[in-house]
Amino acid sequence: MTTERDLGPQLSARLTYLLKRALIDLEHLHAEYLAPVGVSGRELAVLLLLDSHSPESQQQVAGRLGVDRTTMVALLDGLEAKGLVTRHADAGDRRRNVVELTGTGRAVLGQAVHASDEAERQLLADLDDAESAQLRTLLTRLARTVRSPRTDGSRHS
């Protein structure tokens, strides 16, 4: 296991490093806990989105998740092969493919959410409930703040 001493204080205190390290750890935990359910973390994100926005077009799902069209098609192909989603032409616009959860998809989603919750509990095991809630609150605030790259070369003071 890499320690602060191995990395040095400048790197180990950088937000980029800390967030990336937490993400890598959570991805490994998700892989471990989701494997018995038969879905990946990326597939879980698609299922969660469809559960709250179904029916959606492939393009809408890709846009909401911030993934390119090719990646979305591959994700949906995999989910469809597992019988978790179905795609069909929209009755109102035949050019548009609509994606919906199947009954099996809803059942697997419930199992996957439980597994994901356990992975998150493992990641946050060293934090108490208040600290875990505070971390979620702070990350939610950061995630909801829309930032665009500065193009004029100036910096915030």
GROMACS .gro file of C-alpha atoms in nm:
model
  157
    1MET     CA    1   0.000   0.000   0.000
    2THR     CA    2   0.131   0.342  -0.095
    3THR     CA    3   0.170   0.586   0.192
    4GLU     CA    4   0.210   0.962   0.217
    5ARG     CA    5   0.578   0.901   0.285
    6ASP     CA    6   0.611   0.713  -0.046
    7LEU     CA    7   0.445   0.993  -0.243
    8GLY     CA    8   0.572   1.295  -0.055
    9PRO     CA    9   0.361   1.563   0.107
   10GLN     CA   10   0.311   1.771  -0.206
   11LEU     CA   11   0.145   1.497  -0.409
   12SER     CA   12  -0.038   1.320  -0.126
   13ALA     CA   13  -0.215   1.644  -0.025
   14ARG     CA   14  -0.331   1.738  -0.378
   15LEU     CA   15  -0.706   1.725  -0.430
   16THR     CA   16  -0.656   1.564  -0.771
   17TYR     CA   17  -0.463   1.277  -0.616
   18LEU     CA   18  -0.705   1.234  -0.325
   19LEU     CA   19  -1.017   1.228  -0.543
   20LYS     CA   20  -0.855   0.994  -0.795
   21ARG     CA   21  -0.739   0.758  -0.518
   22ALA     CA   22  -1.090   0.749  -0.369
   23LEU     CA   23  -1.242   0.688  -0.714
   24ILE     CA   24  -1.000   0.403  -0.789
   25ASP     CA   25  -1.075   0.244  -0.452
   26LEU     CA   26  -1.451   0.280  -0.506
   27GLU     CA   27  -1.428   0.136  -0.858
   28HIS     CA   28  -1.245  -0.170  -0.722
   29LEU     CA   29  -1.504  -0.214  -0.447
   30HIS     CA   30  -1.786  -0.175  -0.701
   31ALA     CA   31  -1.627  -0.438  -0.925
   32GLU     CA   32  -1.604  -0.676  -0.628
   33TYR     CA   33  -1.957  -0.618  -0.496
   34LEU     CA   34  -2.132  -0.589  -0.833
   35ALA     CA   35  -1.969  -0.897  -0.988
   36PRO     CA   36  -2.217  -1.142  -0.832
   37VAL     CA   37  -2.504  -0.928  -0.965
   38GLY     CA   38  -2.358  -0.937  -1.317
   39VAL     CA   39  -2.332  -0.565  -1.389
   40SER     CA   40  -2.050  -0.312  -1.389
   41GLY     CA   41  -2.047   0.030  -1.228
   42ARG     CA   42  -2.105   0.193  -1.567
   43GLU     CA   43  -2.397  -0.037  -1.638
   44LEU     CA   44  -2.542   0.045  -1.296
   45ALA     CA   45  -2.530   0.416  -1.385
   46VAL     CA   46  -2.732   0.347  -1.702
   47LEU     CA   47  -2.987   0.138  -1.511
   48LEU     CA   48  -3.025   0.405  -1.242
   49LEU     CA   49  -3.076   0.674  -1.503
   50LEU     CA   50  -3.333   0.470  -1.692
   51ASP     CA   51  -3.516   0.391  -1.370
   52SER     CA   52  -3.572   0.759  -1.306
   53HIS     CA   53  -3.609   0.885  -1.666
   54SER     CA   54  -3.748   0.594  -1.867
   55PRO     CA   55  -3.825   0.588  -2.150
   56GLU     CA   56  -3.529   0.778  -2.289
   57SER     CA   57  -3.362   0.785  -2.626
   58GLN     CA   58  -3.013   0.641  -2.656
   59GLN     CA   59  -2.892   0.993  -2.730
   60GLN     CA   60  -3.057   1.136  -2.418
   61VAL     CA   61  -2.904   0.867  -2.197
   62ALA     CA   62  -2.559   0.928  -2.347
   63GLY     CA   63  -2.595   1.304  -2.298
   64ARG     CA   64  -2.712   1.277  -1.938
   65LEU     CA   65  -2.423   1.043  -1.851
   66GLY     CA   66  -2.166   1.238  -2.051
   67VAL     CA   67  -2.053   0.945  -2.264
   68ASP     CA   68  -2.002   0.932  -2.638
   69ARG     CA   69  -2.246   0.758  -2.871
   70THR     CA   70  -2.019   0.460  -2.942
   71THR     CA   71  -1.967   0.390  -2.573
   72MET     CA   72  -2.340   0.420  -2.507
   73VAL     CA   73  -2.424   0.175  -2.786
   74ALA     CA   74  -2.176  -0.076  -2.639
   75LEU     CA   75  -2.320  -0.032  -2.289
   76LEU     CA   76  -2.677  -0.075  -2.414
   77ASP     CA   77  -2.579  -0.376  -2.628
   78GLY     CA   78  -2.441  -0.543  -2.315
   79LEU     CA   79  -2.744  -0.457  -2.103
   80GLU     CA   80  -2.979  -0.574  -2.377
   81ALA     CA   81  -2.788  -0.904  -2.413
   82LYS     CA   82  -2.837  -0.957  -2.039
   83GLY     CA   83  -3.210  -0.892  -2.076
   84LEU     CA   84  -3.197  -0.581  -1.856
   85VAL     CA   85  -3.307  -0.320  -2.111
   86THR     CA   86  -3.503  -0.317  -2.431
   87ARG     CA   87  -3.467  -0.082  -2.727
   88HIS     CA   88  -3.736  -0.005  -2.978
   89ALA     CA   89  -3.834   0.270  -3.218
   90ASP     CA   90  -4.031   0.553  -3.061
   91ALA     CA   91  -4.392   0.538  -3.182
   92GLY     CA   92  -4.394   0.919  -3.219
   93ASP     CA   93  -4.058   0.943  -3.399
   94ARG     CA   94  -3.938   0.627  -3.574
   95ARG     CA   95  -3.587   0.775  -3.610
   96ARG     CA   96  -3.547   0.773  -3.233
   97ASN     CA   97  -3.455   0.456  -3.039
   98VAL     CA   98  -3.615   0.443  -2.696
   99VAL     CA   99  -3.451   0.251  -2.413
  100GLU     CA  100  -3.644   0.108  -2.118
  101LEU     CA  101  -3.575  -0.122  -1.826
  102THR     CA  102  -3.722  -0.470  -1.845
  103GLY     CA  103  -3.878  -0.644  -1.547
  104THR     CA  104  -3.554  -0.835  -1.504
  105GLY     CA  105  -3.367  -0.505  -1.531
  106ARG     CA  106  -3.568  -0.361  -1.242
  107ALA     CA  107  -3.498  -0.668  -1.027
  108VAL     CA  108  -3.126  -0.662  -1.106
  109LEU     CA  109  -3.118  -0.288  -1.040
  110GLY     CA  110  -3.245  -0.348  -0.686
  111GLN     CA  111  -2.970  -0.603  -0.624
  112ALA     CA  112  -2.708  -0.379  -0.783
  113VAL     CA  113  -2.809  -0.079  -0.571
  114HIS     CA  114  -2.775  -0.291  -0.258
  115ALA     CA  115  -2.429  -0.409  -0.373
  116SER     CA  116  -2.327  -0.052  -0.460
  117ASP     CA  117  -2.443   0.072  -0.120
  118GLU     CA  118  -2.223  -0.191   0.044
  119ALA     CA  119  -1.924  -0.088  -0.169
  120GLU     CA  120  -1.977   0.274  -0.062
  121ARG     CA  121  -2.007   0.170   0.304
  122GLN     CA  122  -1.675  -0.010   0.273
  123LEU     CA  123  -1.509   0.296   0.120
  124LEU     CA  124  -1.646   0.522   0.394
  125ALA     CA  125  -1.588   0.276   0.679
  126ASP     CA  126  -1.335   0.503   0.852
  127LEU     CA  127  -1.585   0.791   0.861
  128ASP     CA  128  -1.871   0.823   1.105
  129ASP     CA  129  -2.226   0.886   0.980
  130ALA     CA  130  -2.196   1.264   1.014
  131GLU     CA  131  -1.867   1.271   0.824
  132SER     CA  132  -2.007   1.049   0.548
  133ALA     CA  133  -2.310   1.276   0.514
  134GLN     CA  134  -2.089   1.586   0.511
  135LEU     CA  135  -1.866   1.437   0.240
  136ARG     CA  136  -2.170   1.359   0.023
  137THR     CA  137  -2.308   1.709   0.079
  138LEU     CA  138  -1.982   1.877  -0.016
  139LEU     CA  139  -1.927   1.658  -0.322
  140THR     CA  140  -2.286   1.719  -0.431
  141ARG     CA  141  -2.229   2.093  -0.410
  142LEU     CA  142  -1.915   2.063  -0.618
  143ALA     CA  143  -2.085   1.839  -0.874
  144ARG     CA  144  -2.380   2.078  -0.913
  145THR     CA  145  -2.158   2.378  -0.977
  146VAL     CA  146  -2.116   2.421  -1.349
  147ARG     CA  147  -1.770   2.535  -1.438
  148SER     CA  148  -1.632   2.614  -1.779
  149PRO     CA  149  -1.266   2.637  -1.868
  150ARG     CA  150  -1.122   2.984  -1.863
  151THR     CA  151  -1.032   3.085  -2.217
  152ASP     CA  152  -0.908   3.437  -2.157
  153GLY     CA  153  -0.591   3.330  -1.975
  154SER     CA  154  -0.693   3.503  -1.652
  155ARG     CA  155  -0.702   3.335  -1.315
  156HIS     CA  156  -0.930   3.362  -1.018
  157SER     CA  157  -0.776   3.550  -0.730
   0.00000   0.00000   0.00000
